[in-house]
mmCIF file of C-alpha atoms in Angstrom:
data_model
loop_
_atom_site.group_PDB
_atom_site.id
_atom_site.type_symbol
_atom_site.label_atom_id
_atom_site.label_comp_id
_atom_site.label_asym_id
_atom_site.label_seq_id
_atom_site.Cartn_x
_atom_site.Cartn_y
_atom_site.Cartn_z
ATOM 1 C CA MET A 74 18.912 8.870 -7.528
ATOM 2 C CA ARG A 75 17.987 5.582 -9.132
ATOM 3 C CA ARG A 76 15.740 5.678 -12.178
ATOM 4 C CA THR A 77 12.917 3.322 -13.087
ATOM 5 C CA PRO A 78 12.548 2.030 -16.662
ATOM 6 C CA LEU A 79 9.821 4.677 -17.105
ATOM 7 C CA TYR A 80 11.902 7.708 -16.084
ATOM 8 C CA GLU A 81 12.208 9.104 -19.625
ATOM 9 C CA GLU A 82 8.460 8.648 -20.168
ATOM 10 C CA HIS A 83 7.744 10.784 -17.110
ATOM 11 C CA ALA A 84 10.225 13.457 -18.161
ATOM 12 C CA ALA A 85 8.702 13.631 -21.646
ATOM 13 C CA ARG A 86 5.263 14.302 -20.134
ATOM 14 C CA GLY A 87 6.560 17.017 -17.827
ATOM 15 C CA GLY A 88 6.444 14.984 -14.640
ATOM 16 C CA LYS A 89 7.778 16.854 -11.606
ATOM 17 C CA MET A 90 10.410 14.436 -10.323
ATOM 18 C CA VAL A 91 11.267 14.014 -6.640
ATOM 19 C CA ASP A 92 13.452 11.752 -4.512
ATOM 20 C CA PHE A 93 11.436 8.914 -2.967
ATOM 21 C CA HIS A 94 13.618 6.529 -0.975
ATOM 22 C CA GLY A 95 16.467 7.135 -3.392
ATOM 23 C CA TRP A 96 14.339 6.771 -6.537
ATOM 24 C CA ALA A 97 13.491 9.536 -8.999
ATOM 25 C CA LEU A 98 9.696 9.363 -9.274
ATOM 26 C CA PRO A 99 7.017 11.788 -10.477
ATOM 27 C CA LEU A 100 5.228 13.766 -7.776
ATOM 28 C CA GLN A 101 2.667 15.001 -10.274
ATOM 29 C CA PHE A 102 1.952 15.626 -13.960
ATOM 30 C CA LYS A 103 -1.106 17.864 -14.467
ATOM 31 C CA GLY A 104 -1.678 18.384 -10.746
ATOM 32 C CA ILE A 105 -2.372 16.324 -7.635
ATOM 33 C CA ILE A 106 -6.067 17.189 -7.289
ATOM 34 C CA GLU A 107 -6.771 16.636 -10.988
ATOM 35 C CA GLU A 108 -4.960 13.290 -10.951
ATOM 36 C CA HIS A 109 -6.814 12.291 -7.778
ATOM 37 C CA HIS A 110 -10.243 12.921 -9.326
ATOM 38 C CA HIS A 111 -9.232 11.286 -12.612
ATOM 39 C CA THR A 112 -8.349 8.108 -10.705
ATOM 40 C CA ARG A 113 -11.672 8.129 -8.880
ATOM 41 C CA SER A 114 -13.613 8.553 -12.148
ATOM 42 C CA LYS A 115 -11.563 7.001 -14.986
ATOM 43 C CA VAL A 116 -8.102 5.347 -15.071
ATOM 44 C CA SER A 117 -4.654 6.400 -13.868
ATOM 45 C CA LEU A 118 -1.249 4.775 -14.302
ATOM 46 C CA PHE A 119 1.236 4.806 -11.428
ATOM 47 C CA ASP A 120 4.895 3.873 -11.783
ATOM 48 C CA CYS A 121 5.622 1.675 -8.760
ATOM 49 C CA SER A 122 8.827 0.146 -10.108
ATOM 50 C CA HIS A 123 10.695 1.249 -6.984
ATOM 51 C CA MET A 124 9.004 -1.507 -4.992
ATOM 52 C CA GLY A 125 10.499 -4.921 -4.259
ATOM 53 C CA GLU A 126 9.483 -8.308 -5.647
ATOM 54 C CA PHE A 127 10.552 -11.705 -4.333
ATOM 55 C CA LEU A 128 9.800 -15.318 -5.234
ATOM 56 C CA LEU A 129 9.672 -18.139 -2.693
ATOM 57 C CA LYS A 130 9.673 -21.731 -3.911
ATOM 58 C CA GLY A 131 8.577 -24.789 -1.970
ATOM 59 C CA ALA A 132 6.799 -25.557 1.285
ATOM 60 C CA LYS A 133 10.010 -25.216 3.300
ATOM 61 C CA ALA A 134 10.488 -21.608 2.210
ATOM 62 C CA MET A 135 6.831 -20.765 2.846
ATOM 63 C CA ARG A 136 6.946 -22.380 6.270
ATOM 64 C CA ALA A 137 10.012 -20.306 7.116
ATOM 65 C CA LEU A 138 8.132 -17.171 6.064
ATOM 66 C CA GLU A 139 5.180 -18.139 8.264
ATOM 67 C CA GLY A 140 7.461 -17.837 11.273
ATOM 68 C CA MET A 141 7.821 -14.114 10.565
ATOM 69 C CA VAL A 142 4.302 -13.126 9.442
ATOM 70 C CA PHE A 143 0.970 -13.164 11.249
ATOM 71 C CA ASN A 144 -1.014 -15.391 8.895
ATOM 72 C CA ASP A 145 -0.880 -18.649 6.963
ATOM 73 C CA MET A 146 0.931 -18.823 3.626
ATOM 74 C CA ILE A 147 1.135 -22.549 2.872
ATOM 75 C CA CYS A 148 -2.662 -22.912 2.922
ATOM 76 C CA LEU A 149 -3.214 -19.795 0.812
ATOM 77 C CA ARG A 150 -5.095 -20.972 -2.274
ATOM 78 C CA VAL A 151 -3.462 -20.744 -5.692
ATOM 79 C CA GLY A 152 -4.515 -17.527 -7.411
ATOM 80 C CA ARG A 153 -5.206 -15.677 -4.155
ATOM 81 C CA CYS A 154 -3.458 -12.672 -2.606
ATOM 82 C CA ARG A 155 -2.987 -12.049 1.104
ATOM 83 C CA TYR A 156 -2.010 -8.905 2.981
ATOM 84 C CA SER A 157 0.534 -9.471 5.745
ATOM 85 C CA SER A 158 3.465 -7.984 7.635
ATOM 86 C CA ILE A 159 6.974 -9.240 8.269
ATOM 87 C CA LEU A 160 7.485 -8.840 12.012
ATOM 88 C CA ASP A 161 10.397 -8.663 14.391
ATOM 89 C CA THR A 162 10.283 -10.725 17.604
ATOM 90 C CA CYS A 163 8.496 -7.920 19.479
ATOM 91 C CA GLY A 164 5.774 -7.550 16.869
ATOM 92 C CA GLY A 165 7.315 -4.490 15.220
ATOM 93 C CA ILE A 166 6.555 -4.186 11.516
ATOM 94 C CA ILE A 167 9.664 -4.688 9.377
ATOM 95 C CA ASP A 168 7.481 -4.266 6.288
ATOM 96 C CA ASP A 169 3.883 -4.723 5.230
ATOM 97 C CA VAL A 170 3.631 -6.911 2.151
ATOM 98 C CA VAL A 171 1.229 -8.593 -0.245
ATOM 99 C CA ALA A 172 1.791 -12.308 -0.862
ATOM 100 C CA MET A 173 0.456 -13.889 -4.062
ATOM 101 C CA LYS A 174 0.154 -17.650 -4.599
ATOM 102 C CA LEU A 175 1.188 -18.269 -8.212
ATOM 103 C CA SER A 176 1.209 -22.073 -7.890
ATOM 104 C CA GLU A 177 1.278 -24.676 -5.129
ATOM 105 C CA ASP A 178 5.050 -24.279 -5.146
ATOM 106 C CA GLU A 179 5.451 -20.528 -5.758
ATOM 107 C CA LEU A 180 4.734 -17.526 -3.550
ATOM 108 C CA PHE A 181 5.317 -14.072 -5.044
ATOM 109 C CA ILE A 182 5.798 -11.202 -2.587
ATOM 110 C CA ALA A 183 5.581 -7.450 -3.206
ATOM 111 C CA THR A 184 7.358 -5.220 -0.676
ATOM 112 C CA ASN A 185 7.974 -1.518 -0.059
ATOM 113 C CA ALA A 186 10.950 0.554 -1.190
ATOM 114 C CA GLY A 187 12.002 2.034 2.159
ATOM 115 C CA PRO A 188 12.777 -1.189 4.057
ATOM 116 C CA TYR A 189 13.828 -3.055 0.893
ATOM 117 C CA PRO A 190 17.497 -3.667 1.871
ATOM 118 C CA ARG A 191 16.531 -5.135 5.249
ATOM 119 C CA VAL A 192 13.677 -7.159 3.776
ATOM 120 C CA ALA A 193 15.866 -8.529 0.980
ATOM 121 C CA ARG A 194 18.491 -9.707 3.467
ATOM 122 C CA THR A 195 15.870 -11.242 5.752
ATOM 123 C CA LEU A 196 13.939 -13.077 3.042
ATOM 124 C CA TYR A 197 17.125 -14.486 1.525
ATOM 125 C CA ARG A 198 18.575 -15.557 4.889
ATOM 126 C CA VAL A 199 15.395 -17.078 6.311
ATOM 127 C CA CYS A 200 13.539 -18.277 3.206
ATOM 128 C CA GLY A 201 16.108 -18.455 0.432
ATOM 129 C CA ALA A 202 13.942 -16.030 -1.542
ATOM 130 C CA GLN A 203 14.892 -15.040 -5.071
ATOM 131 C CA ASP A 204 15.047 -11.243 -5.481
ATOM 132 C CA LEU A 205 13.289 -10.331 -8.735
ATOM 133 C CA SER A 206 13.327 -6.587 -8.058
ATOM 134 C CA PRO A 207 16.266 -5.539 -10.289
ATOM 135 C CA ALA A 208 14.623 -7.074 -13.364
ATOM 136 C CA THR A 209 10.994 -6.168 -12.589
ATOM 137 C CA ALA A 210 8.941 -3.041 -13.229
ATOM 138 C CA LYS A 211 5.558 -2.463 -11.589
ATOM 139 C CA ILE A 212 2.724 -0.495 -13.144
ATOM 140 C CA ASP A 213 -0.465 0.115 -11.167
ATOM 141 C CA VAL A 214 -3.571 0.625 -13.309
ATOM 142 C CA GLN A 215 -6.211 2.169 -11.071
ATOM 143 C CA GLY A 216 -9.724 3.491 -11.539
ATOM 144 C CA PRO A 217 -13.296 2.317 -12.181
ATOM 145 C CA LEU A 218 -12.596 1.920 -15.920
ATOM 146 C CA SER A 219 -9.292 0.070 -15.454
ATOM 147 C CA ARG A 220 -10.639 -3.390 -16.280
ATOM 148 C CA GLN A 221 -11.957 -2.327 -19.675
ATOM 149 C CA ALA A 222 -8.818 -0.320 -20.436
ATOM 150 C CA LEU A 223 -6.652 -3.385 -19.854
ATOM 151 C CA ILE A 224 -8.942 -5.641 -21.886
ATOM 152 C CA ASP A 225 -8.821 -3.153 -24.759
ATOM 153 C CA ALA A 226 -5.015 -3.136 -24.495
ATOM 154 C CA GLY A 227 -4.904 -6.897 -25.008
ATOM 155 C CA LEU A 228 -4.858 -8.157 -21.425
ATOM 156 C CA GLY A 229 -8.161 -9.999 -21.401
ATOM 157 C CA GLU A 230 -7.047 -12.118 -18.442
ATOM 158 C CA VAL A 231 -8.203 -9.343 -16.095
ATOM 159 C CA ALA A 232 -11.848 -9.960 -17.024
ATOM 160 C CA SER A 233 -12.062 -12.945 -14.669
ATOM 161 C CA LEU A 234 -9.904 -11.611 -11.833
ATOM 162 C CA LYS A 235 -11.794 -11.069 -8.597
ATOM 163 C CA TYR A 236 -10.663 -8.782 -5.790
ATOM 164 C CA TYR A 237 -7.323 -9.844 -4.287
ATOM 165 C CA THR A 238 -6.607 -12.556 -6.834
ATOM 166 C CA VAL A 239 -3.617 -12.980 -9.140
ATOM 167 C CA CYS A 240 -2.760 -14.622 -12.455
ATOM 168 C CA ARG A 241 0.001 -15.006 -14.985
ATOM 169 C CA ALA A 242 -0.496 -13.496 -18.432
ATOM 170 C CA LYS A 243 1.418 -12.947 -21.667
ATOM 171 C CA TRP A 244 2.458 -9.682 -23.289
ATOM 172 C CA GLY A 245 4.648 -9.652 -26.383
ATOM 173 C CA GLY A 246 5.574 -13.265 -25.792
ATOM 174 C CA ALA A 247 6.840 -12.597 -22.272
ATOM 175 C CA GLU A 248 5.242 -13.643 -18.999
ATOM 176 C CA ILE A 249 3.856 -11.009 -16.639
ATOM 177 C CA VAL A 250 2.016 -11.219 -13.315
ATOM 178 C CA ILE A 251 -1.254 -9.336 -12.751
ATOM 179 C CA SER A 252 -2.963 -8.923 -9.390
ATOM 180 C CA ARG A 253 -6.317 -7.285 -8.789
ATOM 181 C CA ALA A 254 -5.286 -4.976 -5.999
ATOM 182 C CA GLY A 255 -4.071 -1.447 -5.430
ATOM 183 C CA TYR A 256 -3.534 1.497 -3.134
ATOM 184 C CA THR A 257 -6.375 3.807 -4.171
ATOM 185 C CA GLY A 258 -9.656 2.188 -3.134
ATOM 186 C CA GLU A 259 -10.782 1.936 -6.754
ATOM 187 C CA LEU A 260 -11.054 -1.034 -9.085
ATOM 188 C CA GLY A 261 -7.454 -1.637 -10.027
ATOM 189 C CA PHE A 262 -4.740 -3.990 -11.151
ATOM 190 C CA GLU A 263 -1.012 -4.246 -10.487
ATOM 191 C CA LEU A 264 1.204 -5.334 -13.377
ATOM 192 C CA PHE A 265 4.591 -6.894 -12.605
ATOM 193 C CA VAL A 266 6.513 -6.928 -15.864
ATOM 194 C CA PRO A 267 10.081 -7.419 -17.129
ATOM 195 C CA ASN A 268 11.893 -4.073 -17.276
ATOM 196 C CA GLU A 269 12.063 -4.138 -21.062
ATOM 197 C CA LEU A 270 8.256 -4.328 -21.333
ATOM 198 C CA ALA A 271 7.521 -1.374 -19.047
ATOM 199 C CA VAL A 272 7.708 1.307 -21.747
ATOM 200 C CA PRO A 273 5.703 -0.601 -24.416
ATOM 201 C CA ILE A 274 2.925 -1.423 -21.940
ATOM 202 C CA TRP A 275 2.897 2.122 -20.515
ATOM 203 C CA ARG A 276 2.659 3.656 -23.982
ATOM 204 C CA ARG A 277 -0.020 1.211 -25.130
ATOM 205 C CA LEU A 278 -2.219 2.001 -22.161
ATOM 206 C CA LEU A 279 -1.790 5.751 -22.634
ATOM 207 C CA GLU A 280 -3.132 5.471 -26.191
ATOM 208 C CA ASP A 281 -6.527 5.164 -24.474
ATOM 209 C CA ASP A 282 -8.186 8.573 -23.935
ATOM 210 C CA ARG A 283 -9.530 7.370 -20.586
ATOM 211 C CA VAL A 284 -6.031 6.778 -19.205
ATOM 212 C CA GLU A 285 -3.664 9.377 -17.720
ATOM 213 C CA PRO A 286 -0.427 9.107 -15.712
ATOM 214 C CA ALA A 287 -0.495 10.071 -12.036
ATOM 215 C CA GLY A 288 2.214 10.724 -9.485
ATOM 216 C CA LEU A 289 3.096 10.166 -5.856
ATOM 217 C CA GLY A 290 1.010 13.136 -4.715
ATOM 218 C CA ALA A 291 -2.288 11.700 -5.924
ATOM 219 C CA ARG A 292 -1.252 8.256 -4.760
ATOM 220 C CA ASP A 293 -0.874 9.695 -1.259
ATOM 221 C CA THR A 294 -4.226 11.521 -1.157
ATOM 222 C CA LEU A 295 -6.027 8.493 -2.595
ATOM 223 C CA ARG A 296 -4.521 6.048 -0.101
ATOM 224 C CA LEU A 297 -5.144 8.406 2.815
ATOM 225 C CA GLU A 298 -8.832 8.728 1.966
ATOM 226 C CA MET A 299 -8.962 4.927 2.245
ATOM 227 C CA GLY A 300 -7.018 4.836 5.515
ATOM 228 C CA TYR A 301 -4.172 2.834 3.957
ATOM 229 C CA THR A 302 -0.786 3.081 5.638
ATOM 230 C CA LEU A 303 2.527 4.346 4.264
ATOM 231 C CA TYR A 304 5.490 2.357 5.531
ATOM 232 C CA GLY A 305 8.043 4.468 7.382
ATOM 233 C CA GLN A 306 5.416 7.073 8.198
ATOM 234 C CA ASP A 307 2.298 5.366 9.590
ATOM 235 C CA VAL A 308 3.859 1.982 10.357
ATOM 236 C CA ASP A 309 7.397 0.789 11.077
ATOM 237 C CA ASP A 310 9.270 -1.479 13.453
ATOM 238 C CA SER A 311 8.520 0.823 16.394
ATOM 239 C CA HIS A 312 4.806 -0.041 16.077
ATOM 240 C CA THR A 313 3.275 -3.485 16.484
ATOM 241 C CA THR A 314 0.546 -4.935 14.310
ATOM 242 C CA LEU A 315 -1.999 -4.238 17.050
ATOM 243 C CA GLU A 316 -0.869 -0.641 17.435
ATOM 244 C CA ALA A 317 -1.079 -0.201 13.666
ATOM 245 C CA GLY A 318 -4.760 -1.180 13.798
ATOM 246 C CA MET A 319 -4.226 -4.421 11.896
ATOM 247 C CA GLY A 320 -5.364 -6.862 14.550
ATOM 248 C CA ARG A 321 -8.177 -8.111 12.305
ATOM 249 C CA PHE A 322 -5.603 -9.599 9.937
ATOM 250 C CA ILE A 323 -3.850 -11.703 12.588
ATOM 251 C CA ASP A 324 -4.388 -15.459 12.471
ATOM 252 C CA TRP A 325 -4.082 -16.247 16.170
ATOM 253 C CA ASP A 326 -4.060 -19.984 15.392
ATOM 254 C CA SER A 327 -0.856 -19.735 13.354
ATOM 255 C CA GLU A 328 2.595 -19.904 14.923
ATOM 256 C CA PHE A 329 4.957 -16.968 14.436
ATOM 257 C CA HIS A 330 7.779 -15.546 16.504
ATOM 258 C CA ALA A 331 5.951 -12.413 17.720
ATOM 259 C CA LYS A 332 2.765 -14.217 18.733
ATOM 260 C CA GLU A 333 3.361 -14.359 22.498
ATOM 261 C CA PHE A 334 4.336 -10.692 22.640
ATOM 262 C CA LEU A 335 1.198 -9.666 20.737
ATOM 263 C CA ILE A 336 -1.021 -11.870 22.920
ATOM 264 C CA MET A 337 0.398 -10.150 25.994
ATOM 265 C CA GLN A 338 -0.111 -6.710 24.469
ATOM 266 C CA ARG A 339 -3.693 -7.556 23.525
ATOM 267 C CA GLN A 340 -4.457 -8.814 27.028
ATOM 268 C CA MET A 341 -2.970 -5.748 28.706
ATOM 269 C CA GLY A 342 -4.866 -3.455 26.341
ATOM 270 C CA LYS A 343 -2.736 -0.416 27.142
ATOM 271 C CA TYR A 344 -1.230 0.911 23.953
ATOM 272 C CA LYS A 345 -1.676 3.625 21.356
ATOM 273 C CA ILE A 346 -3.464 2.665 18.164
ATOM 274 C CA ARG A 347 -3.509 4.143 14.665
ATOM 275 C CA THR A 348 -6.741 6.106 14.395
ATOM 276 C CA GLY A 349 -8.436 8.064 11.637
ATOM 277 C CA VAL A 350 -8.934 11.749 12.433
ATOM 278 C CA ARG A 351 -10.662 14.533 10.521
ATOM 279 C CA SER A 352 -10.771 18.298 10.801
ATOM 280 C CA MET A 353 -13.909 20.397 10.857
ATOM 281 C CA ASN A 354 -12.951 22.186 7.613
ATOM 282 C CA ARG A 355 -10.557 21.962 4.651
ATOM 283 C CA GLN A 356 -7.523 22.502 6.862
ATOM 284 C CA ALA A 357 -5.535 19.280 7.276
ATOM 285 C CA PRO A 358 -3.724 17.847 10.286
ATOM 286 C CA ARG A 359 -0.097 17.403 9.250
ATOM 287 C CA GLN A 360 2.533 14.760 9.866
ATOM 288 C CA GLY A 361 4.288 15.424 13.159
ATOM 289 C CA TYR A 362 1.502 17.462 14.760
ATOM 290 C CA GLU A 363 1.214 16.647 18.455
ATOM 291 C CA VAL A 364 -2.297 15.595 19.494
ATOM 292 C CA PHE A 365 -3.897 16.820 22.732
ATOM 293 C CA HIS A 366 -6.975 15.645 24.621
ATOM 294 C CA GLU A 367 -8.372 17.926 27.309
ATOM 295 C CA GLY A 368 -5.115 19.839 27.248
ATOM 296 C CA GLN A 369 -2.864 16.810 27.719
ATOM 297 C CA PRO A 370 -0.527 15.439 25.016
ATOM 298 C CA VAL A 371 -1.771 11.992 23.985
ATOM 299 C CA GLY A 372 -0.342 11.223 20.549
ATOM 300 C CA VAL A 373 1.006 12.370 17.197
ATOM 301 C CA VAL A 374 -0.267 12.686 13.626
ATOM 302 C CA THR A 375 1.574 10.403 11.185
ATOM 303 C CA SER A 376 -0.143 11.366 7.904
ATOM 304 C CA GLY A 377 -2.475 14.149 6.858
ATOM 305 C CA CYS A 378 -3.806 15.996 3.836
ATOM 306 C CA TYR A 379 -6.890 17.617 2.379
ATOM 307 C CA GLY A 380 -9.204 14.862 1.112
ATOM 308 C CA PRO A 381 -10.289 15.916 -2.393
ATOM 309 C CA SER A 382 -13.143 13.391 -2.543
ATOM 310 C CA VAL A 383 -14.502 14.086 0.942
ATOM 311 C CA GLY A 384 -13.957 17.844 1.160
ATOM 312 C CA TYR A 385 -12.230 18.143 4.534
ATOM 313 C CA GLY A 386 -8.888 17.601 6.202
ATOM 314 C CA ILE A 387 -8.027 13.987 7.000
ATOM 315 C CA GLY A 388 -5.225 12.185 8.757
ATOM 316 C CA MET A 389 -4.091 9.325 10.932
ATOM 317 C CA ALA A 390 -2.715 9.578 14.450
ATOM 318 C CA TYR A 391 -1.581 7.274 17.224
ATOM 319 C CA VAL A 392 -3.713 7.847 20.326
ATOM 320 C CA PRO A 393 -4.528 5.684 23.396
ATOM 321 C CA VAL A 394 -6.957 2.861 22.612
ATOM 322 C CA GLU A 395 -9.536 4.278 25.002
ATOM 323 C CA LEU A 396 -9.545 7.568 23.052
ATOM 324 C CA SER A 397 -9.748 6.016 19.582
ATOM 325 C CA LYS A 398 -13.535 5.731 19.456
ATOM 326 C CA PRO A 399 -15.346 7.742 16.748
ATOM 327 C CA GLY A 400 -16.457 11.150 17.983
ATOM 328 C CA VAL A 401 -13.685 11.728 20.523
ATOM 329 C CA ARG A 402 -12.402 15.305 20.089
ATOM 330 C CA PHE A 403 -8.780 16.450 20.090
ATOM 331 C CA THR A 404 -6.687 19.457 19.220
ATOM 332 C CA ALA A 405 -3.543 19.209 17.132
ATOM 333 C CA GLY A 406 -0.627 21.286 15.950
ATOM 334 C CA PRO A 407 0.678 24.728 16.865
ATOM 335 C CA LYS A 408 -2.692 26.430 16.305
ATOM 336 C CA ASP A 409 -4.802 23.907 18.251
ATOM 337 C CA MET A 410 -6.702 22.639 15.217
ATOM 338 C CA GLU A 411 -9.892 20.837 16.227
ATOM 339 C CA ILE A 412 -10.015 17.235 15.023
ATOM 340 C CA GLU A 413 -12.073 14.188 15.922
ATOM 341 C CA ALA A 414 -11.627 10.446 15.703
ATOM 342 C CA VAL A 415 -13.568 8.775 12.900
ATOM 343 C CA GLU A 416 -14.037 5.300 11.502
ATOM 344 C CA LEU A 417 -11.877 4.438 8.504
ATOM 345 C CA PRO A 418 -12.042 4.703 5.560
ATOM 346 C CA PHE A 419 -12.855 8.375 5.085
ATOM 347 C CA TYR A 420 -13.981 7.729 1.498
ATOM 348 C CA LYS A 421 -16.637 5.028 1.363
ATOM 349 C CA HIS A 422 -17.555 4.918 -2.331
ATOM 350 C CA GLY A 423 -14.519 3.146 -3.799
ATOM 351 C CA THR A 424 -14.960 0.590 -6.566
ATOM 352 C CA CYS A 425 -12.128 -1.761 -5.566
ATOM 353 C CA ARG A 426 -14.493 -4.695 -5.007
ATOM 354 C CA ALA A 427 -16.730 -3.949 -8.008
#
């Protein structure tokens, strides 16, 4: 397994290491539930150095990218972030990404670990993108006290960052990139730093009594409570943007190679859509559970867990559009667990926009 620059830090704190897309990453430190609640109330650090980072330069490169994504990149304002997906010609999701406009001439893109090889080849071939991943570590600082923790650590630039904005900053004489974003639903920031700065920044932040490290387990429960997708599990190239429930992000006035296919799919209206589902108790619907409606198989659960902040089992499943309305009842799994469709997110008290 590949190791991030923070591997030894995790081992020293007793992190339980697991294989995540070929990377050795901590599943947990003190425990998933404890780390979940700590993130919701204070500040947690997540090592996300397994993710990919790319830099596009110039209008030509951005225009080439626009042919593969469902929204505008050239007109994205400097200092803003934009959620998007790289699509195949049939609307399948090659990867969901966050694009950050660093300057009029520079677009910084964060991608997932699973599809990284395919994405790297595609972005280089189509856009001439520079792959910064091998030299870049990513630390997510998440929780309602994250802004103050970063200011106290010497990164005062975060004080003026609004939700889904980005800036350059300095640490130890080196340039880093900070975005106000995250995967937890709480106020949070993502730090993209040179590999050699990962350990000093990590250690400096952990000097703060409010800050604790957290692993993949808490990251998963936190993102699920918010209804956020995990690439390769909830979304992939076998699901279109519409099926993934991301139609609200599509700029139908932009031109991209999957547009006609998605217009046809939208007009036909016959497809399965990613839908939030909850159980009636603490029992959780699990990935792979078949979903039944009135005794007939209609879909499958893609993610599920107990929601520590909501107190019941939560999950996401692909079901026919006409059955995706809140309140529709289903059964799932080998023991016919009762679940019902609900509006996302499950957890509605996040501080991400605070």
